[in-house]
Coordinates of C-alpha atoms in Angstrom, one line a residue:
Chain A
M1 CA -0.1 -0.3 0.2
A2 CA 1.4 3.5 -1.3
T3 CA 1.6 5.8 2.4
K4 CA 0.6 8.8 2.0
E5 CA 3.7 11.5 1.2
E6 CA 4.1 8.3 -1.8
N7 CA 1.2 8.9 -3.6
Q8 CA 1.7 12.5 -3.0
L9 CA 4.8 12.6 -4.6
S10 CA 4.1 10.4 -7.3
L11 CA 1.0 13.2 -7.9
L12 CA 4.1 15.3 -7.8
L13 CA 6.5 13.3 -9.8
D14 CA 2.8 13.2 -12.7
D15 CA 2.5 16.4 -12.4
L16 CA 6.7 17.7 -13.3
T17 CA 6.6 15.3 -16.0
A18 CA 2.7 17.4 -18.0
L19 CA 5.4 20.5 -16.9
E20 CA 8.0 18.8 -19.3
E21 CA 6.0 17.7 -21.8
Y22 CA 4.8 20.5 -22.0
I23 CA 7.3 22.9 -22.0
H24 CA 9.4 20.0 -24.5
D25 CA 6.1 21.2 -27.0
L26 CA 6.0 24.7 -27.3
F27 CA 9.9 24.7 -27.6
N28 CA 8.9 21.7 -31.0
F29 CA 5.8 24.1 -32.1
S30 CA 8.3 27.5 -31.7
P31 CA 8.4 29.1 -35.7
L32 CA 11.7 30.3 -33.3
P33 CA 14.7 29.0 -33.7
I34 CA 15.9 28.1 -30.3
C35 CA 19.2 27.0 -28.6
F36 CA 20.4 26.5 -25.5
I37 CA 23.7 26.4 -24.3
S38 CA 26.4 25.8 -21.7
P39 CA 28.2 28.4 -19.8
V40 CA 31.0 28.3 -22.2
G41 CA 29.5 28.5 -25.1
V42 CA 28.7 24.4 -26.4
I43 CA 25.9 24.0 -28.3
L44 CA 23.4 21.5 -25.5
E45 CA 19.6 21.7 -27.4
V46 CA 17.6 22.6 -30.3
N47 CA 13.8 22.9 -31.1
P48 CA 13.0 22.1 -35.4
A49 CA 12.6 25.5 -36.0
L50 CA 17.1 25.8 -35.7
E51 CA 17.3 22.5 -37.1
K52 CA 15.7 24.1 -40.3
A53 CA 16.9 27.1 -39.6
S54 CA 20.6 26.3 -39.5
G55 CA 20.1 23.0 -41.7
F56 CA 21.7 20.9 -39.4
K57 CA 19.6 17.6 -38.3
M58 CA 19.5 18.1 -34.3
D59 CA 22.0 15.0 -34.0
E60 CA 24.8 17.2 -36.0
I61 CA 24.3 19.9 -34.1
V62 CA 24.5 19.1 -30.7
G63 CA 27.7 19.8 -28.6
E64 CA 29.5 22.2 -31.1
P65 CA 30.6 25.0 -30.0
L66 CA 28.7 28.2 -31.9
E67 CA 31.1 29.1 -33.5
R68 CA 30.2 26.8 -35.8
V69 CA 27.6 29.4 -36.7
F70 CA 28.2 32.5 -36.1
K71 CA 31.9 34.7 -36.1
K72 CA 33.8 34.3 -33.0
E73 CA 33.9 37.8 -32.5
E74 CA 30.5 38.9 -32.7
I75 CA 29.5 35.9 -30.7
G76 CA 32.2 35.9 -28.0
P77 CA 30.9 39.1 -26.7
L78 CA 27.6 37.8 -26.7
A79 CA 27.7 35.3 -24.7
R80 CA 30.4 37.0 -21.6
E81 CA 27.3 40.0 -22.2
T82 CA 24.3 37.2 -21.1
I83 CA 27.0 35.5 -18.9
K84 CA 27.4 38.8 -17.5
E85 CA 24.1 41.4 -17.3
G86 CA 21.8 37.6 -17.8
S87 CA 19.9 38.2 -21.2
V88 CA 21.3 40.5 -24.7
D89 CA 18.1 41.8 -26.5
G90 CA 18.5 41.6 -29.7
K91 CA 21.4 42.1 -31.1
E92 CA 22.5 42.2 -34.3
L93 CA 25.1 39.3 -36.0
R94 CA 26.5 37.1 -39.0
F95 CA 24.4 33.2 -39.3
F96 CA 25.8 31.3 -40.6
P97 CA 23.1 28.1 -41.5
K98 CA 25.0 24.6 -43.9
G99 CA 26.4 25.6 -46.9
G100 CA 24.5 29.1 -47.6
E101 CA 24.8 32.3 -47.1
E102 CA 25.4 34.7 -44.6
V103 CA 21.9 35.0 -42.9
A104 CA 21.4 38.0 -41.1
V105 CA 20.3 38.3 -37.4
Q106 CA 18.4 38.7 -34.8
V107 CA 19.6 36.8 -31.6
F108 CA 17.7 37.1 -27.8
T109 CA 19.2 35.2 -24.9
R110 CA 18.4 34.9 -20.6
T111 CA 20.8 33.2 -18.9
R112 CA 19.5 29.8 -16.9
K113 CA 20.1 29.4 -13.5
D114 CA 20.1 26.1 -10.8
E115 CA 18.5 26.4 -7.4
K116 CA 21.7 27.7 -6.2
G117 CA 21.5 30.7 -8.2
E118 CA 24.5 29.3 -10.4
V119 CA 24.4 30.3 -14.4
V120 CA 23.9 26.7 -16.3
G121 CA 23.4 27.8 -19.7
Y122 CA 21.2 29.7 -21.5
F123 CA 18.4 29.8 -24.0
L124 CA 19.2 32.1 -27.3
S125 CA 16.9 32.5 -30.7
L126 CA 17.5 33.9 -33.5
F127 CA 15.2 36.1 -35.4
D128 CA 15.7 35.6 -39.0
L129 CA 16.2 39.3 -40.6
T130 CA 16.5 38.7 -44.0
G131 CA 12.8 39.4 -45.3
I132 CA 13.4 43.2 -43.5
K133 CA 16.8 43.8 -44.9
K134 CA 14.6 42.6 -47.7
T135 CA 12.1 45.2 -47.8
E136 CA 14.7 47.7 -46.3
A137 CA 16.7 47.7 -48.9
E138 CA 13.7 47.3 -51.9
L139 CA 12.7 50.3 -49.6
K140 CA 16.0 52.2 -49.6
R141 CA 16.0 51.5 -53.7
V142 CA 12.8 53.0 -54.1
Q143 CA 13.3 56.1 -52.0
T144 CA 16.4 56.8 -53.4
A145 CA 14.5 56.5 -56.4
L146 CA 11.1 58.5 -55.6
L147 CA 14.7 61.2 -54.4
N148 CA 15.8 61.2 -58.6
I149 CA 12.5 61.5 -59.5
L150 CA 11.9 64.4 -56.9
E151 CA 15.4 66.3 -57.6
D152 CA 14.8 65.2 -62.0
T153 CA 10.5 67.0 -60.9
E154 CA 12.9 69.6 -59.2
E155 CA 15.0 70.4 -61.3
A156 CA 12.4 70.7 -64.3
R157 CA 10.3 73.0 -62.2
R158 CA 14.0 75.3 -61.8
K159 CA 13.8 75.4 -65.5
A160 CA 10.2 76.1 -66.0
E161 CA 10.4 79.1 -63.6
E162 CA 13.5 80.1 -64.8
E163 CA 11.4 80.2 -68.4
K164 CA 9.0 81.7 -66.9
D165 CA 11.1 84.5 -65.2
K166 CA 12.4 84.9 -68.7
T167 CA 9.6 85.7 -69.9
Q168 CA 7.9 87.9 -67.5
A169 CA 11.2 89.7 -67.5
I170 CA 10.4 90.1 -72.1
I171 CA 7.3 91.1 -71.3
T172 CA 7.8 93.5 -68.4
N173 CA 10.2 95.4 -69.3
F174 CA 8.8 94.8 -73.3
T175 CA 8.5 98.8 -75.1
D176 CA 5.2 98.0 -76.5
A177 CA 2.2 97.6 -74.5
L178 CA 1.0 94.1 -74.6
F179 CA -2.0 92.6 -74.2
F180 CA -3.7 88.6 -74.4
F181 CA -7.1 88.2 -73.9
D182 CA -7.4 83.5 -73.7
K183 CA -9.8 82.4 -76.2
D184 CA -12.7 83.0 -74.5
H185 CA -11.5 87.1 -74.8
R186 CA -11.1 87.5 -71.6
L187 CA -8.5 89.3 -70.6
A188 CA -5.6 88.0 -69.8
L189 CA -2.7 89.4 -69.2
M190 CA -1.6 91.8 -69.6
N191 CA 2.2 94.3 -69.0
P192 CA 2.6 98.0 -67.6
Q193 CA 4.0 99.1 -70.7
A194 CA -0.1 98.7 -71.2
E195 CA -0.6 100.3 -68.1
I196 CA 1.4 103.5 -68.5
F197 CA -0.2 103.7 -73.2
F198 CA -4.3 103.2 -71.0
K199 CA -3.9 105.0 -67.3
I200 CA -5.4 101.5 -65.6
K201 CA -4.4 99.5 -63.7
K202 CA -4.9 95.1 -64.8
E203 CA -6.5 94.5 -60.9
K204 CA -8.6 96.3 -62.9
V205 CA -9.4 94.7 -66.6
I206 CA -8.0 91.3 -65.6
G207 CA -10.2 87.9 -65.6
E208 CA -12.3 90.7 -67.7
S209 CA -14.6 89.9 -70.7
I210 CA -14.1 92.3 -74.1
N211 CA -17.4 93.2 -73.5
R212 CA -16.8 94.4 -69.0
L213 CA -14.0 96.3 -70.8
Y214 CA -16.6 98.0 -73.1
E215 CA -17.3 99.2 -69.9
L216 CA -14.6 101.3 -68.9
P217 CA -13.4 104.6 -70.9
E218 CA -9.6 103.3 -70.9
L219 CA -10.1 100.7 -72.8
R220 CA -13.2 100.9 -74.5
A221 CA -11.2 103.0 -78.1
L222 CA -9.0 100.2 -78.3
I223 CA -11.5 97.3 -77.6
E224 CA -13.7 99.7 -80.5
F225 CA -10.7 99.1 -82.6
L226 CA -9.8 94.9 -82.0
G227 CA -13.3 94.5 -82.2
E228 CA -16.3 90.6 -81.5
G229 CA -14.1 89.2 -83.7
M230 CA -11.2 90.3 -82.6
K231 CA -9.7 89.2 -86.0
E232 CA -5.2 89.6 -87.0
V233 CA -4.7 93.1 -88.0
S234 CA -1.0 94.6 -88.6
R235 CA 0.4 97.4 -87.9
K236 CA -3.1 99.3 -88.7
E237 CA -2.7 102.8 -87.2
F238 CA -4.7 103.1 -84.2
P239 CA -4.6 106.5 -82.4
L240 CA -5.7 107.1 -79.1
T241 CA -5.6 110.9 -79.1
E242 CA -4.9 113.6 -81.3
D243 CA -1.5 113.1 -80.2
F244 CA -0.9 109.9 -79.0
I245 CA -0.7 107.6 -82.5
L246 CA -0.6 103.5 -82.0
E247 CA 0.1 100.7 -84.8
V248 CA -2.3 97.6 -83.1
S249 CA -0.9 94.3 -84.7
V250 CA -3.6 91.9 -83.4
I251 CA -1.7 87.8 -83.6
S252 CA -3.7 84.4 -83.1
M253 CA -2.0 82.2 -81.0
K254 CA -2.5 78.5 -81.9
R255 CA -0.6 75.1 -80.2
D256 CA -0.8 72.4 -81.7
S257 CA -3.6 74.1 -83.6
V258 CA -5.5 74.6 -80.9
D259 CA -6.9 77.5 -80.2
L260 CA -4.6 79.4 -76.9
G261 CA -6.4 83.1 -77.1
D262 CA -4.9 86.7 -79.3
L263 CA -2.0 88.4 -79.0
V264 CA -2.6 92.8 -78.8
V265 CA 1.2 94.3 -79.3
L266 CA 0.2 98.0 -79.8
H267 CA 3.8 100.4 -81.0
D268 CA 3.9 103.7 -79.7
V269 CA 4.6 105.6 -82.9
S270 CA 3.6 109.2 -82.1
R271 CA 6.8 110.4 -82.4
E272 CA 7.5 109.5 -86.5
K273 CA 4.4 110.3 -86.7
T274 CA 5.6 113.7 -85.9
I275 CA 7.6 114.8 -87.9
E276 CA 5.9 113.3 -90.5
R277 CA 3.4 115.4 -89.6
L278 CA 5.5 118.1 -89.4
K279 CA 7.5 117.0 -92.8
T280 CA 4.4 117.4 -94.5
E281 CA 2.3 120.7 -94.0
F282 CA 6.0 122.0 -94.4
V283 CA 6.1 121.2 -98.1
S284 CA 1.8 122.3 -97.8
L285 CA 3.3 124.8 -97.0
S286 CA 5.5 125.8 -99.3
A287 CA 4.3 124.7 -102.1
H288 CA 1.8 126.3 -101.4
Q289 CA 4.2 129.8 -101.3
L290 CA 5.8 128.5 -104.5
R291 CA 3.0 128.2 -107.2
T292 CA 2.5 131.7 -105.8
P293 CA 5.4 133.6 -107.8
L294 CA 5.2 130.8 -110.6
S295 CA 2.0 131.4 -111.0
A296 CA 2.7 135.6 -111.8
I297 CA 6.3 134.1 -114.2
K298 CA 4.1 131.9 -116.1
W299 CA 1.1 135.5 -116.7
S300 CA 3.6 137.0 -117.4
L301 CA 5.1 134.8 -120.0
M302 CA 2.0 134.5 -121.6
M303 CA 0.7 137.9 -121.5
I304 CA 4.1 139.0 -123.5
L305 CA 3.9 136.3 -125.8
D306 CA 0.7 137.2 -126.2
G307 CA 1.7 140.4 -127.4
D308 CA -0.5 142.0 -124.9
L309 CA 1.9 144.1 -123.6
G310 CA 3.4 145.1 -126.7
A311 CA 4.4 143.2 -130.6
I312 CA 8.2 140.6 -129.6
N313 CA 10.0 139.3 -131.8
K314 CA 10.8 136.3 -133.1
G315 CA 14.2 135.5 -130.4
Q316 CA 12.5 137.3 -127.8
K317 CA 9.4 134.5 -128.5
D318 CA 11.8 131.1 -128.6
I319 CA 12.8 132.0 -125.4
L320 CA 10.3 133.3 -123.9
E321 CA 8.5 130.4 -125.0
K322 CA 11.3 127.5 -123.9
T323 CA 11.1 129.5 -120.9
Y324 CA 7.6 129.0 -120.6
L325 CA 8.2 125.6 -120.4
S326 CA 10.7 125.5 -117.9
N327 CA 7.9 128.0 -115.8
E328 CA 5.5 124.1 -116.5
R329 CA 7.9 122.2 -115.9
M330 CA 8.8 123.3 -112.0
I331 CA 4.8 124.4 -111.8
A332 CA 4.6 120.7 -112.5
L333 CA 7.2 119.2 -109.5
I334 CA 5.0 121.3 -107.1
N335 CA 1.6 120.0 -107.7
D336 CA 2.7 116.8 -107.0
L337 CA 4.6 118.0 -103.9
L338 CA 1.9 119.5 -103.2
N339 CA -0.6 116.8 -103.9
L340 CA 1.8 114.2 -102.1
A341 CA 1.8 116.5 -98.5
R342 CA -1.8 116.2 -99.1
I343 CA -2.0 111.8 -99.1
E344 CA 0.1 111.8 -97.0
E345 CA -1.4 114.4 -94.5
G346 CA -4.7 112.6 -95.3
K347 CA -6.0 116.1 -97.0
Y348 CA -6.0 113.8 -100.0
A349 CA -8.5 111.5 -97.9
L350 CA -10.9 109.9 -100.6
S351 CA -14.1 111.3 -100.7
L352 CA -16.4 108.5 -102.7
A353 CA -19.0 108.4 -104.8
P354 CA -20.5 106.2 -107.5
A355 CA -19.0 107.1 -110.7
D356 CA -18.7 104.9 -114.1
I357 CA -15.1 104.4 -115.0
V358 CA -15.1 103.1 -118.8
K359 CA -16.9 107.4 -119.1
I360 CA -13.2 108.3 -117.3
C361 CA -11.0 106.8 -119.2
Q362 CA -12.5 107.5 -121.9
S363 CA -12.0 111.5 -120.8
I364 CA -8.8 110.7 -120.5
I365 CA -7.9 108.9 -123.9
D366 CA -9.3 112.2 -125.4
L367 CA -7.2 114.4 -123.5
S368 CA -4.1 112.1 -124.3
E369 CA -4.9 112.1 -128.2
E370 CA -2.9 114.8 -129.6
P371 CA -0.4 114.6 -128.3
F372 CA 0.6 110.6 -128.8
K373 CA -0.4 112.1 -132.1
N374 CA 1.9 114.4 -132.0
K375 CA 5.7 112.9 -131.1
G376 CA 4.4 109.1 -133.0
I377 CA 2.6 107.0 -130.9
K378 CA -0.4 105.2 -131.0
L379 CA -3.0 105.5 -128.2
R380 CA -5.2 102.7 -128.1
F381 CA -8.3 102.3 -126.0
N382 CA -9.3 98.4 -125.4
K383 CA -12.9 99.5 -124.4
P384 CA -15.0 96.5 -121.7
A385 CA -17.8 94.8 -123.6
K386 CA -20.0 96.7 -121.0
K387 CA -21.0 99.6 -122.5
T388 CA -21.1 101.4 -118.4
I389 CA -18.7 99.5 -115.3
Q390 CA -20.0 101.1 -112.2
V391 CA -17.3 102.3 -109.5
L392 CA -17.2 104.0 -106.2
V393 CA -14.4 106.1 -106.6
D394 CA -12.5 109.1 -106.3
E395 CA -13.7 110.1 -109.3
E396 CA -10.5 113.2 -109.2
K397 CA -7.9 110.9 -108.1
L398 CA -8.3 107.5 -110.1
K399 CA -8.0 110.3 -112.3
L400 CA -4.6 111.7 -111.6
V401 CA -3.5 107.5 -111.8
I402 CA -4.9 107.0 -114.5
Q403 CA -3.3 110.4 -116.2
N404 CA 0.1 109.1 -114.7
L405 CA 1.1 105.8 -116.0
L406 CA -0.5 107.1 -119.3
D407 CA 2.1 109.6 -119.1
N408 CA 5.1 108.0 -117.4
A409 CA 4.1 105.3 -121.1
F410 CA 4.0 108.5 -122.8
K411 CA 6.9 109.5 -122.0
Y412 CA 9.3 106.5 -122.3
T413 CA 8.2 105.1 -125.0
F414 CA 10.2 106.3 -128.4
K415 CA 8.8 107.1 -131.7
N416 CA 6.8 104.5 -133.7
G417 CA 6.2 103.2 -130.8
R418 CA 2.7 101.7 -129.1
V419 CA 1.0 102.7 -126.0
S420 CA -2.8 101.3 -125.3
L421 CA -4.7 101.5 -122.2
S422 CA -7.0 98.2 -121.5
L423 CA -10.3 98.2 -119.8
K424 CA -11.1 95.2 -118.1
E425 CA -14.1 93.1 -116.2
I426 CA -12.9 90.7 -113.1
D427 CA -14.4 89.1 -110.6
K428 CA -15.7 92.0 -108.4
G429 CA -13.4 94.8 -109.9
V430 CA -12.1 96.1 -113.0
R431 CA -8.6 96.0 -113.8
I432 CA -6.8 98.7 -115.9
E433 CA -3.8 98.3 -118.0
V434 CA -1.5 100.4 -119.6
K435 CA 1.5 98.6 -121.6
D436 CA 3.4 100.6 -123.3
T437 CA 6.2 98.9 -126.3
G438 CA 8.9 101.4 -124.4
I439 CA 13.1 101.4 -123.0
G440 CA 11.5 98.8 -119.6
I441 CA 12.8 99.0 -116.1
V442 CA 15.5 97.9 -115.9
E443 CA 15.0 94.7 -113.1
K444 CA 17.2 95.6 -110.7
E445 CA 16.2 98.8 -109.9
Q446 CA 11.9 96.5 -109.9
K447 CA 11.5 97.0 -106.8
R448 CA 11.9 100.3 -105.7
V449 CA 10.0 102.0 -108.7
F450 CA 6.9 103.0 -105.6
S451 CA 9.3 104.3 -103.6
K452 CA 8.9 108.2 -103.1
F453 CA 11.2 110.4 -105.1
F454 CA 13.1 107.4 -107.0
R455 CA 13.2 107.4 -110.2
T456 CA 15.7 106.0 -112.8
N457 CA 19.1 106.1 -114.8
E458 CA 17.5 105.7 -117.4
A459 CA 14.3 107.2 -116.6
V460 CA 16.3 109.8 -116.3
L461 CA 17.9 110.5 -119.7
V462 CA 14.8 110.1 -120.9
E463 CA 13.1 112.3 -119.6
P464 CA 14.8 114.8 -117.5
A465 CA 11.3 116.7 -115.8
G466 CA 10.3 114.4 -113.7
S467 CA 9.8 114.7 -109.6
G468 CA 9.1 110.3 -109.0
L469 CA 6.6 111.4 -107.3
G470 CA 3.6 109.9 -109.6
L471 CA 3.5 106.5 -108.8
Y472 CA 4.2 106.2 -105.4
M473 CA 1.1 108.8 -105.4
A474 CA -0.9 106.3 -108.0
K475 CA 0.3 103.2 -105.6
N476 CA -1.7 105.3 -102.6
I477 CA -4.4 106.4 -103.9
I478 CA -4.5 103.2 -105.8
E479 CA -4.8 101.0 -102.1
G480 CA -6.5 103.7 -100.5
H481 CA -9.1 102.1 -102.8
G482 CA -8.7 98.4 -102.0
G483 CA -7.0 98.3 -104.7
K484 CA -3.8 96.9 -106.2
I485 CA -1.0 98.4 -108.0
G486 CA 2.1 96.2 -110.1
F487 CA 4.0 95.6 -113.4
I488 CA 5.8 93.4 -115.3
S489 CA 8.6 94.7 -117.7
K490 CA 11.2 93.8 -119.4
V491 CA 13.7 96.6 -121.2
D492 CA 14.2 98.1 -124.3
Q493 CA 10.7 95.4 -124.7
G494 CA 8.7 97.6 -122.9
T495 CA 6.7 97.4 -119.8
T496 CA 1.8 97.1 -118.3
F497 CA 1.3 99.1 -115.3
Y498 CA -2.2 97.6 -114.2
F499 CA -4.3 98.5 -110.9
V500 CA -6.9 96.1 -109.9
L501 CA -10.2 98.5 -108.2
P502 CA -13.0 96.6 -106.3
T503 CA -16.4 97.1 -108.4
K504 CA -18.9 99.1 -106.0
S505 CA -21.1 96.1 -104.2
Chain B
M1 CA -18.9 148.9 -121.7
K2 CA -18.2 146.2 -118.6
K3 CA -16.8 146.7 -115.6
I4 CA -14.9 144.1 -113.7
L5 CA -14.2 144.3 -110.0
I6 CA -10.7 142.6 -109.4
I7 CA -9.9 141.7 -105.6
E8 CA -6.0 141.0 -105.5
D9 CA -3.3 141.3 -103.2
E10 CA -0.9 140.0 -105.0
E11 CA 0.1 143.2 -106.8
I12 CA 1.8 141.8 -110.1
M13 CA -0.4 139.4 -110.8
L14 CA -2.5 142.1 -110.5
D15 CA -1.5 144.1 -112.8
L16 CA -2.0 141.4 -115.6
I17 CA -5.6 140.1 -115.1
R18 CA -5.9 144.6 -115.1
R19 CA -3.8 144.7 -118.3
K20 CA -5.1 141.9 -119.8
M21 CA -8.2 142.8 -119.4
T22 CA -8.3 146.6 -120.0
N23 CA -6.9 144.8 -123.7
E24 CA -10.2 142.8 -123.7
G25 CA -12.3 146.4 -124.1
Y26 CA -13.3 146.1 -120.3
E27 CA -14.1 148.9 -118.0
V28 CA -11.4 147.1 -114.3
I29 CA -11.7 148.4 -111.4
V30 CA -9.7 146.8 -108.7
A31 CA -9.5 146.2 -104.1
R32 CA -7.0 145.6 -103.3
D33 CA -7.9 143.8 -100.1
G34 CA -11.3 141.8 -98.6
E35 CA -12.0 144.8 -97.4
E36 CA -11.7 147.5 -100.1
G37 CA -13.8 145.2 -102.1
L38 CA -16.0 145.4 -100.4
R39 CA -17.0 147.9 -100.0
L40 CA -16.4 148.6 -104.4
I41 CA -18.6 145.7 -104.9
K42 CA -21.8 148.0 -102.8
E43 CA -20.1 151.3 -105.0
G44 CA -18.9 150.6 -107.5
Q45 CA -21.5 148.4 -109.3
P46 CA -19.0 146.9 -111.1
D47 CA -20.8 143.0 -113.6
L48 CA -18.2 141.1 -112.9
I49 CA -16.1 140.3 -109.9
L50 CA -12.9 138.5 -110.1
L51 CA -12.0 137.1 -106.6
D52 CA -8.7 136.2 -105.2
L53 CA -9.0 133.6 -101.7
I54 CA -6.1 133.7 -99.5
M55 CA -5.8 137.8 -99.0
P56 CA -5.2 140.0 -96.4
K57 CA -8.1 141.5 -93.6
K58 CA -11.1 140.0 -95.3
D59 CA -11.0 136.2 -97.9
G60 CA -12.6 135.3 -100.3
F61 CA -15.1 133.3 -98.8
S62 CA -15.7 136.0 -95.6
V63 CA -16.1 138.6 -99.8
M64 CA -19.0 136.0 -101.0
A65 CA -20.9 135.0 -97.6
E66 CA -22.0 138.8 -97.2
V67 CA -22.3 139.5 -100.6
Q68 CA -24.8 135.7 -100.6
K69 CA -26.7 138.6 -98.2
N70 CA -28.0 140.6 -100.1
E71 CA -30.0 140.6 -103.0
A72 CA -29.6 142.9 -105.2
L73 CA -24.9 142.1 -105.2
K74 CA -25.4 138.8 -105.1
K75 CA -26.6 138.1 -108.6
I76 CA -23.2 140.0 -109.2
P77 CA -21.3 137.3 -111.4
I78 CA -18.1 136.3 -109.2
I79 CA -14.8 133.9 -110.5
I80 CA -12.6 132.4 -108.2
V81 CA -9.2 133.3 -109.4
S82 CA -6.6 131.4 -106.3
N83 CA -3.2 129.4 -105.7
S84 CA -5.4 126.8 -104.9
G85 CA -7.6 124.8 -105.9
Q86 CA -8.2 121.5 -103.2
P87 CA -12.0 120.0 -103.3
V88 CA -13.6 121.1 -100.0
E89 CA -12.6 125.4 -100.8
L90 CA -14.3 124.3 -104.8
S91 CA -17.2 123.5 -103.1
Q92 CA -17.7 125.6 -100.4
A93 CA -17.5 129.1 -103.0
R94 CA -20.1 127.0 -105.3
K95 CA -22.0 127.3 -101.8
L96 CA -21.6 130.9 -101.6
G97 CA -22.1 130.8 -106.0
A98 CA -19.1 131.1 -107.8
R99 CA -19.9 130.8 -111.4
D100 CA -16.5 129.6 -111.8
W101 CA -12.6 129.1 -110.4
L102 CA -9.6 128.4 -111.9
V103 CA -6.7 128.2 -111.0
K104 CA -3.5 130.2 -111.7
T105 CA -1.4 128.1 -112.1
E106 CA -2.7 125.6 -114.4
F107 CA -4.9 128.6 -116.6
D108 CA -3.2 130.6 -117.9
P109 CA -4.7 135.2 -118.6
R110 CA -6.7 134.3 -122.7
E111 CA -8.5 131.0 -120.2
L112 CA -9.9 133.7 -117.8
V113 CA -11.0 136.3 -120.7
E114 CA -13.1 133.1 -122.4
K115 CA -14.3 132.7 -119.4
V116 CA -14.7 135.8 -118.3
K117 CA -16.6 136.4 -122.1
N118 CA -19.3 132.8 -120.7
V119 CA -20.2 133.9 -117.7
L120 CA -21.1 137.8 -118.9
A121 CA -22.4 135.4 -122.1
E122 CA -24.2 133.4 -120.3
L123 CA -25.7 136.5 -118.1
G124 CA -26.6 138.8 -121.4
E125 CA -29.2 135.4 -122.9

């Protein structure tokens, strides 16, 4: 029969066995590699997780020193610290499994003591850092990449900023006034010069619509000038006040055929215009003053020649006739100057009225027939199919143009030559052509033909008198009518001047 | 004999026109500015007036404007004899009753005589 103590002992033993089994199970179950190390660093026990991590079978590793799987210089200090401190909490070491690459691990230790407090060894557990290291490396790589991207972005931003600064500086310091209207015709930008020109602060107008801007007295004239549709214009004169004249260009801005808006550039031409006006006024005044004595000379000579002041002999008459012609040339020159001044002054502004262009041409032909016949040049008028063609013109000025072209043909065509005036109806207009078989215009001089005061050397040789203003005026007048003038010419073969006028719609 | 009043400030032109008209057999009276001209229009009873435009004291347009106000005087034909001939001036002169216009550099004394004869003949009819 068992004693009470025996029974108790047996129960305790049972408990102890159960506990040992429990611990053993736990040890085996733990996914964390754990081993038990003797105080001198010999591996005494390992769990399956450690077997797996190290690649050694239990019988291969038990009894081996820790240096088998760690570096001596790393594990030595750890063992000493463990004995001394009782535990080490997560130290990073290199772990060397069987035949494999080194693995970064975190090592935890804790000593075990017997009932007398003597250290009997210590537990050592590993935590594989490979995953974390890998993630960390990955993170680092991502971070570096991100930093690189950020750097690139920053660089791009800086460059863009620089470009913007440059553009901004150009816009700000531009001596022309600039307005930029976006595609919805809202004012998106204006520069300081525009503020000065129009005496308005940009804060008051940026973002406003055309209609709203029209309400502002400072900008009304400009908006009116630009029109609602903002058509492209190039260097059109825009008098803001009487002595403040701007030249306006409107440029439609597009990128990849997408409408961005319209840029309006205003250039101050007041100074040029003032000088031009002063010059014109001077010419006009001089011409008037010069005409007065020329009339007196003309009338005196004519009366002497007419015998109003007594009889004169043939010699006197010859000289006086030549003097009279010289004076006439002078008058013609002054008249040209006067006309020119008036054209440039705007006094020559066209007074348009409906007129029959066929009749106009005929009247000029009638006047010209005699001189052409006298010089021995055949003059022909090629009439259009229609009897009358109505045009909206300034008759006086148009006559000046046709007369001028015929005069030139007359002057620069020799005896036995031919000159023709042709009038033809074309689409939405008429074309008038004066063709001669004269000296022609040297090719290198052709582009200067319509310049003020220009005459070719050849022209001067044939006809010394001439102001070089006729064609300049003709161009002004024809363009004033919305027409076009041009010519084709070949030296020694002849010249054809033509112009086109729009017909009255 | 028809009487012609010449209103012209430039001495040589005045002299030339006077001689020409006298040679043609007209009676001539002269004025050297607009004021004197206006006085002679009223007092001299001319049959025709040759009028310059740019003159001292009173210009040709003002002279015409005053003549227009007087029913009797406005019947006297006026021919403008000027150095200028811009369309605006021409139409203004027509409104003020000028019968004809002659730009000195473009016409000569013979043509002036013709114009005078024509105007007087029209009036005589």
